XYZ file of C-alpha atoms in Angstrom:
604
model
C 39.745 -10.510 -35.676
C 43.185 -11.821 -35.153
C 45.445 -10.024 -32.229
C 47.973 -9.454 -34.946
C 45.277 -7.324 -36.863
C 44.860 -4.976 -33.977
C 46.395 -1.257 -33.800
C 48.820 -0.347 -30.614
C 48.931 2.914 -29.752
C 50.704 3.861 -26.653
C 50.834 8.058 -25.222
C 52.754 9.644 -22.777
C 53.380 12.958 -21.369
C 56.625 13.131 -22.729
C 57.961 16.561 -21.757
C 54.502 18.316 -19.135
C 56.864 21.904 -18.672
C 56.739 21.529 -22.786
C 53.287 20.863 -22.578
C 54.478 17.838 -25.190
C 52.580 14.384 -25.952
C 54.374 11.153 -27.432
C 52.525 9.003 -29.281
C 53.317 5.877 -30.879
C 51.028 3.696 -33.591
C 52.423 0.393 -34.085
C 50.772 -0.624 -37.478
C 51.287 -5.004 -37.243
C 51.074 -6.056 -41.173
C 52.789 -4.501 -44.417
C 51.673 -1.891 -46.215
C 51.194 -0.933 -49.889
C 52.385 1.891 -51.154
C 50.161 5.129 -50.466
C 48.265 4.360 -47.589
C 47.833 6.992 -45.224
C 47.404 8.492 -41.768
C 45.089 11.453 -40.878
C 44.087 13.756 -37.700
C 40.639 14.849 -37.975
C 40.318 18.235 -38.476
C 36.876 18.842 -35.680
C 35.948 17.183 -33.154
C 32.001 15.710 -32.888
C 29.816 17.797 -30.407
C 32.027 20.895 -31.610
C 31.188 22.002 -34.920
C 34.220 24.074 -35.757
C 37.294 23.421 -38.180
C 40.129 23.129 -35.807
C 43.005 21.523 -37.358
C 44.183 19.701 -34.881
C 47.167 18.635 -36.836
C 48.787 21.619 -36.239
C 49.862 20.824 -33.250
C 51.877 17.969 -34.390
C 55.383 19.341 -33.644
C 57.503 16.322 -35.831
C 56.645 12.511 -36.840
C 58.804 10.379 -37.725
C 58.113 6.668 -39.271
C 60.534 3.283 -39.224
C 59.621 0.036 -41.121
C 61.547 -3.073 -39.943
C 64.046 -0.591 -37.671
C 64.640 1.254 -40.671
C 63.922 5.160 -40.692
C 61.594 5.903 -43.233
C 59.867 8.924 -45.140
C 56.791 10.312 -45.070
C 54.838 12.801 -47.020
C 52.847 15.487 -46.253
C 49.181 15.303 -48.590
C 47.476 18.386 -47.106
C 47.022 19.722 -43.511
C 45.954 16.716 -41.636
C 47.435 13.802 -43.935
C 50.291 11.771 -44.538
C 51.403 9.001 -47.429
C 53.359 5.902 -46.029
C 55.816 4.023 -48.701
C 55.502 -0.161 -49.026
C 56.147 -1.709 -46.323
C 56.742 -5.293 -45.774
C 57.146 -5.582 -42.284
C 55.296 -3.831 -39.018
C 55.683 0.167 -39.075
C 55.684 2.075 -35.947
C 55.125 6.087 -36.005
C 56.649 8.473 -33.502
C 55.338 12.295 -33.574
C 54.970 14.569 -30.879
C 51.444 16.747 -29.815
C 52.055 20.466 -28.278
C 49.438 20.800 -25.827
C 47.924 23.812 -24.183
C 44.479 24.361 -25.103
C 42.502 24.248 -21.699
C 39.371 23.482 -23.397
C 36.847 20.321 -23.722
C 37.744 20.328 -27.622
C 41.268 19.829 -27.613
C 44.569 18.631 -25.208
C 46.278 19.864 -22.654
C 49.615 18.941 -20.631
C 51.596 20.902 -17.892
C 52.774 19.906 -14.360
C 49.305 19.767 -13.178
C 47.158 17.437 -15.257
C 47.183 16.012 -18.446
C 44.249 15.618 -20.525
C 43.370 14.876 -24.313
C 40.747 13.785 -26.838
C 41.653 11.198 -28.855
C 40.896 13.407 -32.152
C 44.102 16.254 -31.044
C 46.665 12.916 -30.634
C 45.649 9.776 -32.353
C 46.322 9.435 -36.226
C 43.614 7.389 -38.013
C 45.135 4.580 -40.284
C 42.857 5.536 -43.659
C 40.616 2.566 -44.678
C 41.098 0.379 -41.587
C 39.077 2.557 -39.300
C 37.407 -0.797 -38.633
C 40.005 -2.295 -36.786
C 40.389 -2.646 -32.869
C 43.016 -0.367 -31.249
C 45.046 -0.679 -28.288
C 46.158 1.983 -26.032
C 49.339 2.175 -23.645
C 48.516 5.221 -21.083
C 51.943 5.933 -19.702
C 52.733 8.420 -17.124
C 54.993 11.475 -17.075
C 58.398 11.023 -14.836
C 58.115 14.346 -13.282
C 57.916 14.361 -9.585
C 54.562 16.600 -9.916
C 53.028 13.587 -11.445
C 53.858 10.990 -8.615
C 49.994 10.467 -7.523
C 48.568 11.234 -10.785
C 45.798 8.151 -11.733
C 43.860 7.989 -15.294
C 40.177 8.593 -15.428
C 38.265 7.587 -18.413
C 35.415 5.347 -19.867
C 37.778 3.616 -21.926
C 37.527 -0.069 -21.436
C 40.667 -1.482 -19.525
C 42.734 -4.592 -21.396
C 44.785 -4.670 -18.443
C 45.424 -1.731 -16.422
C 43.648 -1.590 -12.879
C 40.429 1.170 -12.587
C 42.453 4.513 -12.305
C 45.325 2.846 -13.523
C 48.154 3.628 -15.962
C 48.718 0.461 -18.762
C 46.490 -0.697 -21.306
C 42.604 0.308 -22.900
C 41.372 -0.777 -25.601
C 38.506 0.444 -28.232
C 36.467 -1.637 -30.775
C 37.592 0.611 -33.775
C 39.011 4.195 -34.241
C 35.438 6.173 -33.265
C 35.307 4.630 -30.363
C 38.809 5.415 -29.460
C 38.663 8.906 -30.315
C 35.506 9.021 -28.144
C 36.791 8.681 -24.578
C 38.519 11.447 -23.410
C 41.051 10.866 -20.799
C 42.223 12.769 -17.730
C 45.267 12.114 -15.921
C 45.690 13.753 -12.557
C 45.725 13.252 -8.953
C 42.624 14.250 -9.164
C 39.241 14.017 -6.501
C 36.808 11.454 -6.882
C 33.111 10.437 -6.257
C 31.154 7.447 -7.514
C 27.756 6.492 -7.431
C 25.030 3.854 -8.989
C 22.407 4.954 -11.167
C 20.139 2.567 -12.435
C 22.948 -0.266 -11.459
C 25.370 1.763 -13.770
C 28.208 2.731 -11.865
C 29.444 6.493 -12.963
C 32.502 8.824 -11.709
C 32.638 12.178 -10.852
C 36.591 12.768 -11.839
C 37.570 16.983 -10.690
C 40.735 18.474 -11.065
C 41.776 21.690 -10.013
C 41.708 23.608 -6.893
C 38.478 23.081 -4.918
C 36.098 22.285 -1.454
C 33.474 20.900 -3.151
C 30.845 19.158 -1.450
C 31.143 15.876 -3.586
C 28.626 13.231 -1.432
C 25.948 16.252 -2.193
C 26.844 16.049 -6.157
C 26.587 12.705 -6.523
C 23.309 12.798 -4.844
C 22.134 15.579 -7.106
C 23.697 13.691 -10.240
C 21.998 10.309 -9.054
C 18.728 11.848 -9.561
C 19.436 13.545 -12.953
C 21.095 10.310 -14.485
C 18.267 7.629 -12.901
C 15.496 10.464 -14.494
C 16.973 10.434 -17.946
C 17.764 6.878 -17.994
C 13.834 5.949 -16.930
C 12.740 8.481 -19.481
C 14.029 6.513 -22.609
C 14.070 3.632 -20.449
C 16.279 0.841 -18.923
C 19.121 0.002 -19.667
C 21.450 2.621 -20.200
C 22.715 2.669 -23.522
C 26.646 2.551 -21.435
C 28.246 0.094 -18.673
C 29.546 2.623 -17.023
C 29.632 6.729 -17.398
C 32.175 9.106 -16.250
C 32.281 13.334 -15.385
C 35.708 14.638 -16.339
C 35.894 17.842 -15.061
C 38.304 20.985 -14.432
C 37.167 23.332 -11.452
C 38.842 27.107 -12.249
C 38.300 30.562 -11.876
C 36.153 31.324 -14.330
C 35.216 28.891 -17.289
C 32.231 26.976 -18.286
C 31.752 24.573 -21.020
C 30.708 20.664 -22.113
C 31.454 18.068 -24.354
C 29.297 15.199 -25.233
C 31.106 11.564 -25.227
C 29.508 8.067 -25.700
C 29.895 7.362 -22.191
C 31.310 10.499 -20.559
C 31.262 13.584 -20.832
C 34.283 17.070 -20.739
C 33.582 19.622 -18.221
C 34.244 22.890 -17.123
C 33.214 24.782 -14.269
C 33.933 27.704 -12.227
C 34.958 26.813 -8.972
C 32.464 28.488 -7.057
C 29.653 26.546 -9.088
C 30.540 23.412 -6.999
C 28.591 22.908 -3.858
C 30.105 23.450 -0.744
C 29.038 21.730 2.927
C 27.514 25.049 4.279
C 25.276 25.540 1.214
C 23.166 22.054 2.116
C 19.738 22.639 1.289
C 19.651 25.773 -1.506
C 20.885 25.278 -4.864
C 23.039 28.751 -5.880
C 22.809 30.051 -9.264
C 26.196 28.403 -9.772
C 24.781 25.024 -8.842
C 22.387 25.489 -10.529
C 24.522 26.253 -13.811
C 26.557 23.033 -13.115
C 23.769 20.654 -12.381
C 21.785 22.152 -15.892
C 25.580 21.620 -17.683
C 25.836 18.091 -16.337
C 22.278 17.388 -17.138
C 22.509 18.909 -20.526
C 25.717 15.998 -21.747
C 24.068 13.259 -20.164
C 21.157 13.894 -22.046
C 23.502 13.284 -25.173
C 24.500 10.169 -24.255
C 21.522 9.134 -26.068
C 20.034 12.647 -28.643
C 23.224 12.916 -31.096
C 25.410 10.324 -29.503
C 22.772 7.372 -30.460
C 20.001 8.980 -31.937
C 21.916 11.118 -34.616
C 21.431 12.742 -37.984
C 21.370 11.657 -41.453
C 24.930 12.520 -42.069
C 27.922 10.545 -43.114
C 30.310 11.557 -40.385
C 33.595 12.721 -42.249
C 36.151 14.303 -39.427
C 38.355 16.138 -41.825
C 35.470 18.366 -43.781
C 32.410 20.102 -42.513
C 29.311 17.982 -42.060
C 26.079 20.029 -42.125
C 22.487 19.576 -41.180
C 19.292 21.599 -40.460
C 18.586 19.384 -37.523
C 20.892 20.730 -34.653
C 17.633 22.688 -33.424
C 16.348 18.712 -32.390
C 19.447 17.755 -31.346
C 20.672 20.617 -29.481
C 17.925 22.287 -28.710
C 15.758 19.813 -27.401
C 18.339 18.667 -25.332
C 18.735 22.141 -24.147
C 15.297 21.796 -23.236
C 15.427 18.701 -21.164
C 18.529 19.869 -19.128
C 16.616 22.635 -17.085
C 13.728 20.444 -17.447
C 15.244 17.034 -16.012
C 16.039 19.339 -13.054
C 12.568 20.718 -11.819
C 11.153 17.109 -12.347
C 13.938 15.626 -9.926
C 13.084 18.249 -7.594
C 16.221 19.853 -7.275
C 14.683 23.065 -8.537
C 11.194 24.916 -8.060
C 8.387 25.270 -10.575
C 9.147 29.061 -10.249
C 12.821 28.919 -10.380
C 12.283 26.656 -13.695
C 10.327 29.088 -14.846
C 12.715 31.934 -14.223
C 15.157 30.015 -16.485
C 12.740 30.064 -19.077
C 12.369 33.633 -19.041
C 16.080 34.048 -19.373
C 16.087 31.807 -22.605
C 13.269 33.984 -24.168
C 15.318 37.148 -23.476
C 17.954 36.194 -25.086
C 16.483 35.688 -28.128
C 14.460 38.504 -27.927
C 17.695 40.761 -27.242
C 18.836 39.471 -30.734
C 17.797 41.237 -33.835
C 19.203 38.328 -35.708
C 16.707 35.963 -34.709
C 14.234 37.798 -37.591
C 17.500 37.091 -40.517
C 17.595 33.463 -39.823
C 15.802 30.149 -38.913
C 17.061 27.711 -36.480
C 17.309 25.460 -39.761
C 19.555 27.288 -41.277
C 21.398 28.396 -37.822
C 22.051 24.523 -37.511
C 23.652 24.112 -41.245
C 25.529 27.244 -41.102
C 26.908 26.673 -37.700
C 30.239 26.190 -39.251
C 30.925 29.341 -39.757
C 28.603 31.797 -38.268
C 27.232 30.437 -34.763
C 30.797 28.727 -34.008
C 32.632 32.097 -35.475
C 30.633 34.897 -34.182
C 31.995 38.551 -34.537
C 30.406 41.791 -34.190
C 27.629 41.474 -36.298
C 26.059 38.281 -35.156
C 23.462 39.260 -33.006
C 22.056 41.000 -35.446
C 22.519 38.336 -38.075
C 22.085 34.781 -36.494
C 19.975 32.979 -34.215
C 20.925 30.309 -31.505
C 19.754 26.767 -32.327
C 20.831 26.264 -28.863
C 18.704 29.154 -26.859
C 15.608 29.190 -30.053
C 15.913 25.501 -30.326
C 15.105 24.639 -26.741
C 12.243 27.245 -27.013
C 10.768 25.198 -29.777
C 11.046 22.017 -28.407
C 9.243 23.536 -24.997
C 6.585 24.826 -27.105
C 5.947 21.360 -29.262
C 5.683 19.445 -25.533
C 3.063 22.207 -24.810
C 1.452 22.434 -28.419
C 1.467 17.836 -28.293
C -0.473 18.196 -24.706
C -2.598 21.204 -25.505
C -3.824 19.102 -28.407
C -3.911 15.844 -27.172
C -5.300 16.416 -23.466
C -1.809 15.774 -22.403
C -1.954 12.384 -23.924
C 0.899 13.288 -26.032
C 4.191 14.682 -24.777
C 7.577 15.597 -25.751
C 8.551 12.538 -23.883
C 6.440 9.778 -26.664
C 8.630 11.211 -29.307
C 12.001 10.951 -27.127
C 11.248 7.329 -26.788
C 9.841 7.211 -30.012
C 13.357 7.935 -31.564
C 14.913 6.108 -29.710
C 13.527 2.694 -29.985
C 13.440 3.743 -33.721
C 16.745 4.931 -34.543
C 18.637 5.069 -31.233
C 18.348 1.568 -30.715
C 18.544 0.215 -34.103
C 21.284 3.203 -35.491
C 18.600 4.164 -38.035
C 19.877 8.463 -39.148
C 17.156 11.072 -38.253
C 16.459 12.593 -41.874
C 15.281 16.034 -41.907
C 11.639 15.267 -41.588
C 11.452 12.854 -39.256
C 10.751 14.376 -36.426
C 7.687 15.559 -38.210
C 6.736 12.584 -39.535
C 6.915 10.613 -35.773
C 4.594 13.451 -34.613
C 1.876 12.841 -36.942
C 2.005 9.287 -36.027
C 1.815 9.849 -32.637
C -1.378 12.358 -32.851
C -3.013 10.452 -35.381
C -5.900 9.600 -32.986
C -6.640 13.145 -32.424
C -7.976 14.249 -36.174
C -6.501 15.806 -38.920
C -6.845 19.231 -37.180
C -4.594 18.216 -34.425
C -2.303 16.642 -36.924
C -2.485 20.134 -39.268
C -2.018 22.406 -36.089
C 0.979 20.617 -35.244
C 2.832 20.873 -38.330
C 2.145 24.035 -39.036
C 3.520 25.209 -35.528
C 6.759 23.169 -36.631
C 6.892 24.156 -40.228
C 7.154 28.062 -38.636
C 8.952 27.402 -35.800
C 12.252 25.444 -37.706
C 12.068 27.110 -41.012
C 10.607 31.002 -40.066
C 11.612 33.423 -38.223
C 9.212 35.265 -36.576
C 9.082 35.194 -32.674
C 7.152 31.908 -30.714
C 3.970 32.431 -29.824
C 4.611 31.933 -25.824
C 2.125 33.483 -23.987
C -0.189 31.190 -26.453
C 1.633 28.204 -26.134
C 2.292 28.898 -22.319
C -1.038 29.655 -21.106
C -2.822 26.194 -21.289
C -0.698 24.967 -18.629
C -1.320 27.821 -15.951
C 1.342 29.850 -16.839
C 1.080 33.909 -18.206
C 4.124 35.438 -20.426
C 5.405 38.954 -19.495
C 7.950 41.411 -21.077
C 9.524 44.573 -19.453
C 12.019 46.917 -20.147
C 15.528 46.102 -18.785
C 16.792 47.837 -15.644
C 20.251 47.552 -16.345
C 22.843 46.163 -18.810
C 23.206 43.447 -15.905
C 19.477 42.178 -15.710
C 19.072 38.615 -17.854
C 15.153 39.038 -17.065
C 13.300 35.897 -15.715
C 11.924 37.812 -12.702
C 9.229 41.104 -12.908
C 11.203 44.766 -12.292
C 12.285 44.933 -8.446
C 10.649 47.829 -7.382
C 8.388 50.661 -9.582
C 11.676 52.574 -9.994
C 12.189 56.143 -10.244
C 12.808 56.350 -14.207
C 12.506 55.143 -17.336
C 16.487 53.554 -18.556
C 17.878 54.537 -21.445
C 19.365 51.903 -24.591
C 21.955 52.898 -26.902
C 21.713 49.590 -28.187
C 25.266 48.624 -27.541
C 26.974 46.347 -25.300
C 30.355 47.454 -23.851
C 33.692 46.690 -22.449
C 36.381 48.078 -20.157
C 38.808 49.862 -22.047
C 41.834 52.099 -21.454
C 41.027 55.269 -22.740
C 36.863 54.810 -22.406
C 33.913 51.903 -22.919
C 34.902 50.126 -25.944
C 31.653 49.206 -28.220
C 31.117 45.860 -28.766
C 28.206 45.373 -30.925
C 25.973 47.787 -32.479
C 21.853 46.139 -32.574
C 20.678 47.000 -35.887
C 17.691 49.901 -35.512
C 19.109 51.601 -32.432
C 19.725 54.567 -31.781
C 23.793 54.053 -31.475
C 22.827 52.500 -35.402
C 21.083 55.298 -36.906
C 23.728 58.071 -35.008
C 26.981 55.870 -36.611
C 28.173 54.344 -34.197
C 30.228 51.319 -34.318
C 31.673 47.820 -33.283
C 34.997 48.651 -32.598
C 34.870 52.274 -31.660
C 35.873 53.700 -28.093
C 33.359 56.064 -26.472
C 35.553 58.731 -24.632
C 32.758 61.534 -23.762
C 29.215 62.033 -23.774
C 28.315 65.989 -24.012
C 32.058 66.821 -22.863
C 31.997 64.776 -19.681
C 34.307 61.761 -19.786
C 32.876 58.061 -19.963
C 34.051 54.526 -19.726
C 32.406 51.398 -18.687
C 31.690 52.209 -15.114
C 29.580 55.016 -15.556
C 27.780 55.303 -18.595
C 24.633 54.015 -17.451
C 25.396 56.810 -14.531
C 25.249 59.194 -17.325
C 22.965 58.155 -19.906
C 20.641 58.220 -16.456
C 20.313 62.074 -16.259
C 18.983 62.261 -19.496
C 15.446 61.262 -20.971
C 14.023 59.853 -23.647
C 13.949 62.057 -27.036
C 17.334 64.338 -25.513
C 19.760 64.632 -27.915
C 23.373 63.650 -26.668
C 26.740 64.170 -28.293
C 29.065 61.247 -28.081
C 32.925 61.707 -28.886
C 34.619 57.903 -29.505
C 37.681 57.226 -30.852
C 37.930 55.107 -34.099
C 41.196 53.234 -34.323
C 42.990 56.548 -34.237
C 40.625 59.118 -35.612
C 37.794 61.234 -33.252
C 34.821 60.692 -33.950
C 31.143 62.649 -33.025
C 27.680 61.408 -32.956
C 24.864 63.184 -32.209
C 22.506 60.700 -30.881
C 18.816 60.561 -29.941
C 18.064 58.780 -26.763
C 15.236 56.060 -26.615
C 13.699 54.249 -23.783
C 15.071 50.590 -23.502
C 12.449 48.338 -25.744
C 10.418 45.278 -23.831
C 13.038 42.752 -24.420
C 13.125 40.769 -21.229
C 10.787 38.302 -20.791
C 9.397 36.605 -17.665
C 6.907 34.277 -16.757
C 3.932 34.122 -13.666
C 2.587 31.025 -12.482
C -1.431 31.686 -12.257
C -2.748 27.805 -11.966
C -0.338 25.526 -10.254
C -2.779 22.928 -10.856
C -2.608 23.055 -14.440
C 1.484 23.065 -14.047
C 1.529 20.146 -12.434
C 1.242 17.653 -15.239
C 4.607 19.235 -16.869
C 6.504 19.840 -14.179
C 5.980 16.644 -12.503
């Protein structure tokens, strides 16, 4: 590939108070008539329709130093006329989504995926790209530095100047984060990674890269040396209250609430917060090889919806691994591992929904149910995420349990990989399947038959998992309780006998002005069969005013079978329900470690 055949974009926070991007393609050789220029319309990892082009404030083109027109095809596209000589295009990007899916530009950072600012050049997606990262002139920006896994083609390792990708995937596939912001680095497995945090903070950042070392040398020895990167980087954005990921080739989006980080006075206990962070950072490393490398057998078109049945594998078993990679690096208990556990299997037994629909079809509708979620969806959809990690613990269990732990989870990780990580062979739909056979064909056909039937259910049914089964092989015994509160996740037994039995509308609520608005109604409860709804504003229950604070308070003096009446306001019209209390049902799961010795061999 000639230099002359290469694309030059350059970026630069043009106007931060604006919260404005520039961006310039240089395009080196004519063009014929038609060709075009698209955004993408989602970005990978995020399976959402977010029309990124919409934030494309004006674009201009010039061929030769001559102004010329472009037109507008749909949403996300543009036609170019002929063009005999090199065309540069000018457009601006308004930036302000804080978020790991999008941009974002004011006086204190700039950041942005490649999908939200860099136009593809239709049909020559192929070609290498260049990229100019320029800095903003503000004063605010004087010590501002560039962190990113984009390869350098000139600029200096934090530098501003120029990156370059091998074609446009791989340039829309290193975010970039432009701050003066804190940094750690560390080795793992001779790879050298970052640790890149912006935002306000007094982190304890030699005790994270510690912690991280351990999680990235684990996962990089489980599918084995090398790493499938030169060099990895954490971007991430410490604030008040935010949590989210994003999955990159080498590096992955963060965000974190402040008070996740570590601090120096915490040395030696890992809060729930750090423990959130470390399971987060864990759980987008782990992509770097299940979906980034290992990935399904889809054409990947960025301005449509791509579906599959197989985000259960891809998300959930890396959902598994993330808590996982944790208690086998030590960093967590047995019991505190298993307390997470319990939490996962609560919330899907909180969800009504999880009897409507399989994690199969949760993965191919995620479009436009699991990433669009309103009122209903608890009672409508299931989480390939929180379901999908519960299967893939129970096929590690249901491989050992029939193989005499000869077989684990881990075989087919490595399995995949050498087959279709390494050699960028799709994972079809059956695959998975088909790789566990041949792993326990030296076990019988009854092994073989056990094992896809527990699949066959498990991805395409929707009855609940069999966990104190699955679960008690390895020393462990399945519990489920009533909840105490509207607060308790489960994971642990009841804390104390107590002095009642709670009561469960079967709603969840929110602070409202006038009273506790309802969020969602759970089909079959007793807010269900009385009326009530999403949407609707309890105000009184038998005369006495409510709101969010003290409902449980009330619904406390009452017992099961007592008829209440509830007064809520909907939109503008009062409303009364006369509604039958129940007892809270055994929703919340936890589990009890009975042989250690038999834990040992997963945990380990």
């Amino acid at each position: 590939m000639t230099h002359s055949s290469e694309l030059h974009y350059s970026i630069t926070p043009i106007d931060p108070y604006a919260h404005l991007f520039e961006v310039q393609l240089t395009i080196p050789f004519p063009l014929s008539a038609g060709q075009q220029i698209r955004l993408p319309s989602w970005i990978p990892g995020s399976y959402m329709i977010r029309d990124f082009a919409k934030n494309i404030v004006a674009i201009h083109g010039q061929c030769g130093g001559q102004p010329i027109s472009l037109t507008k095809v749909d949403k996300q596209t543009w036609s170019l006329p002929a063009c005999a000589d090199p065309v540069t295009l000018t457009y601006q990007v308004y930036a302000w989504d804080l978020s790991v899916r999008s941009a974002h530009l004011d006086q204190n950072h700039a950041y942005f995926n490649g999908t939200s600012v860099f136009v593809e050049l239709v049909g020559h997606d192929q070609l290498p790209c260049l990229v100019d990262i320029h800095n903003a002139t503000i004063s605010e920006a004087a010590h501002w530095k560039v962190g990113t896994s984009l390869a350098t083609a000139g600029a200096e390792p934090y530098g501003f100047g120029r990156y370059r990708a091998e074609n446009y995937a791989e340039l829309i596939d290193h975010p970039v984060e432009i701050a003066d912001f804190s940094l750690v680095s560390f080795d793992a497995c001779g790879v050298p990674h970052d640790f890149v945090l912006t935002g306000l903070h007094n982190a304890d950042l030699e005790r994270l890269a510690q912690d991280l070392k351990l999680i990235c040398e684990y996962q990089i020895n489980l599918f084995g040396e090398p790493a499938p990167f030169d060099r990895y980087v954490f971007i991430t954005w410490a604030v008040g209250n935010g949590y989210g990921g994003l999955e990159h080739r080498a590096s992955t989006s963060l965000i974190c609430n402040r008070d996740d980080l570590p601090c120096v006075n915490e040395r030696g206990k890992v809060s729930d917060g750090y423990k959130t962070l470390l399971g987060l950072c864990s759980h987008e490393y782990f992509h770097s090889w299940n979906v980034k490398r290992i990935q399904p057998d889809i054409p990947y078109d960025l301005s449509r919806e791509n579906h599959t049945p197989l985000l259960w594998a891809f998300e959930g078993i890396t959902s598994y691994y993330d808590d996982l990679t944790l208690v086998r690096t030590g960093l967590i208990s047995p019991q505190e591992y298993l307390e997470l556990v319990g939490k996962a299997i609560t919330r899907v037994l909180r969800n009504p929904g999880r009897f409507q629909q399989s994690t199969a079809a949760s993965s191919f509708d995620t479009w436009t149910k699991f990433y669009q979620q309103g009122e209903n969806a608890a009672n409508a959809i299931v989480s390939y995420y929180t379901k999908g990690a519960l299967i893939a613990l129970g096929l590690d269990l249901t491989l050992r349990r029939l193989s005499n732990s000869q077989v684990t989870l881990d075989q087919l990780m490595q399995t995949l990989w050498v087959e279709h990580g390494k050699t960028g062979k799709p994972v079809a739909e059956f695959d998975i399947q088909k790789h566990c056979r041949q792993l326990l064909e030296s076990q019988g056909s009854d092994a073989v038959q056990q094992l896809d039937d527990y699949l066959t259910s498990a991805i395409y049914g929707t009855g609940d998992l069999p966990f104190a089964e699955l679960l008690a092989p390895l020393g462990v015994s399945f519990h489920t309780r009533a909840a105490t509160s509207a607060t308790d996740s489960g994971g642990k037994p009841a804390a104390g006998t107590g002095d009642g039995i709670r009561l469960d509308l079967g709603i969840s609520t929110t602070a409202d002005s006038t009273g506790a608005k309802v969020m969602r109604v759970l089909h079959g409860s007793s807010a269900h069969r009385a009326g009530v709804s999403a949407g609707d504003t309890l105000i009184a229950i038998n005369r006495i005013k409510v709101d969010n604070s003290n409902l449980e308070t009330l619904l406390g003096r009452y017992q099961a079978g007592d008829q209440v009446d509830v007064t809520a306001f909907r939109r503008d019209e009062l409303m009364q329900f006369k509604v039958t209390l129940e007892a809270g049902s055994d929703d919340t799961a936890y589990l009890q470690i009975e042989d250690e010795g038999k834990l040992a061999g997963w945990l380990n």
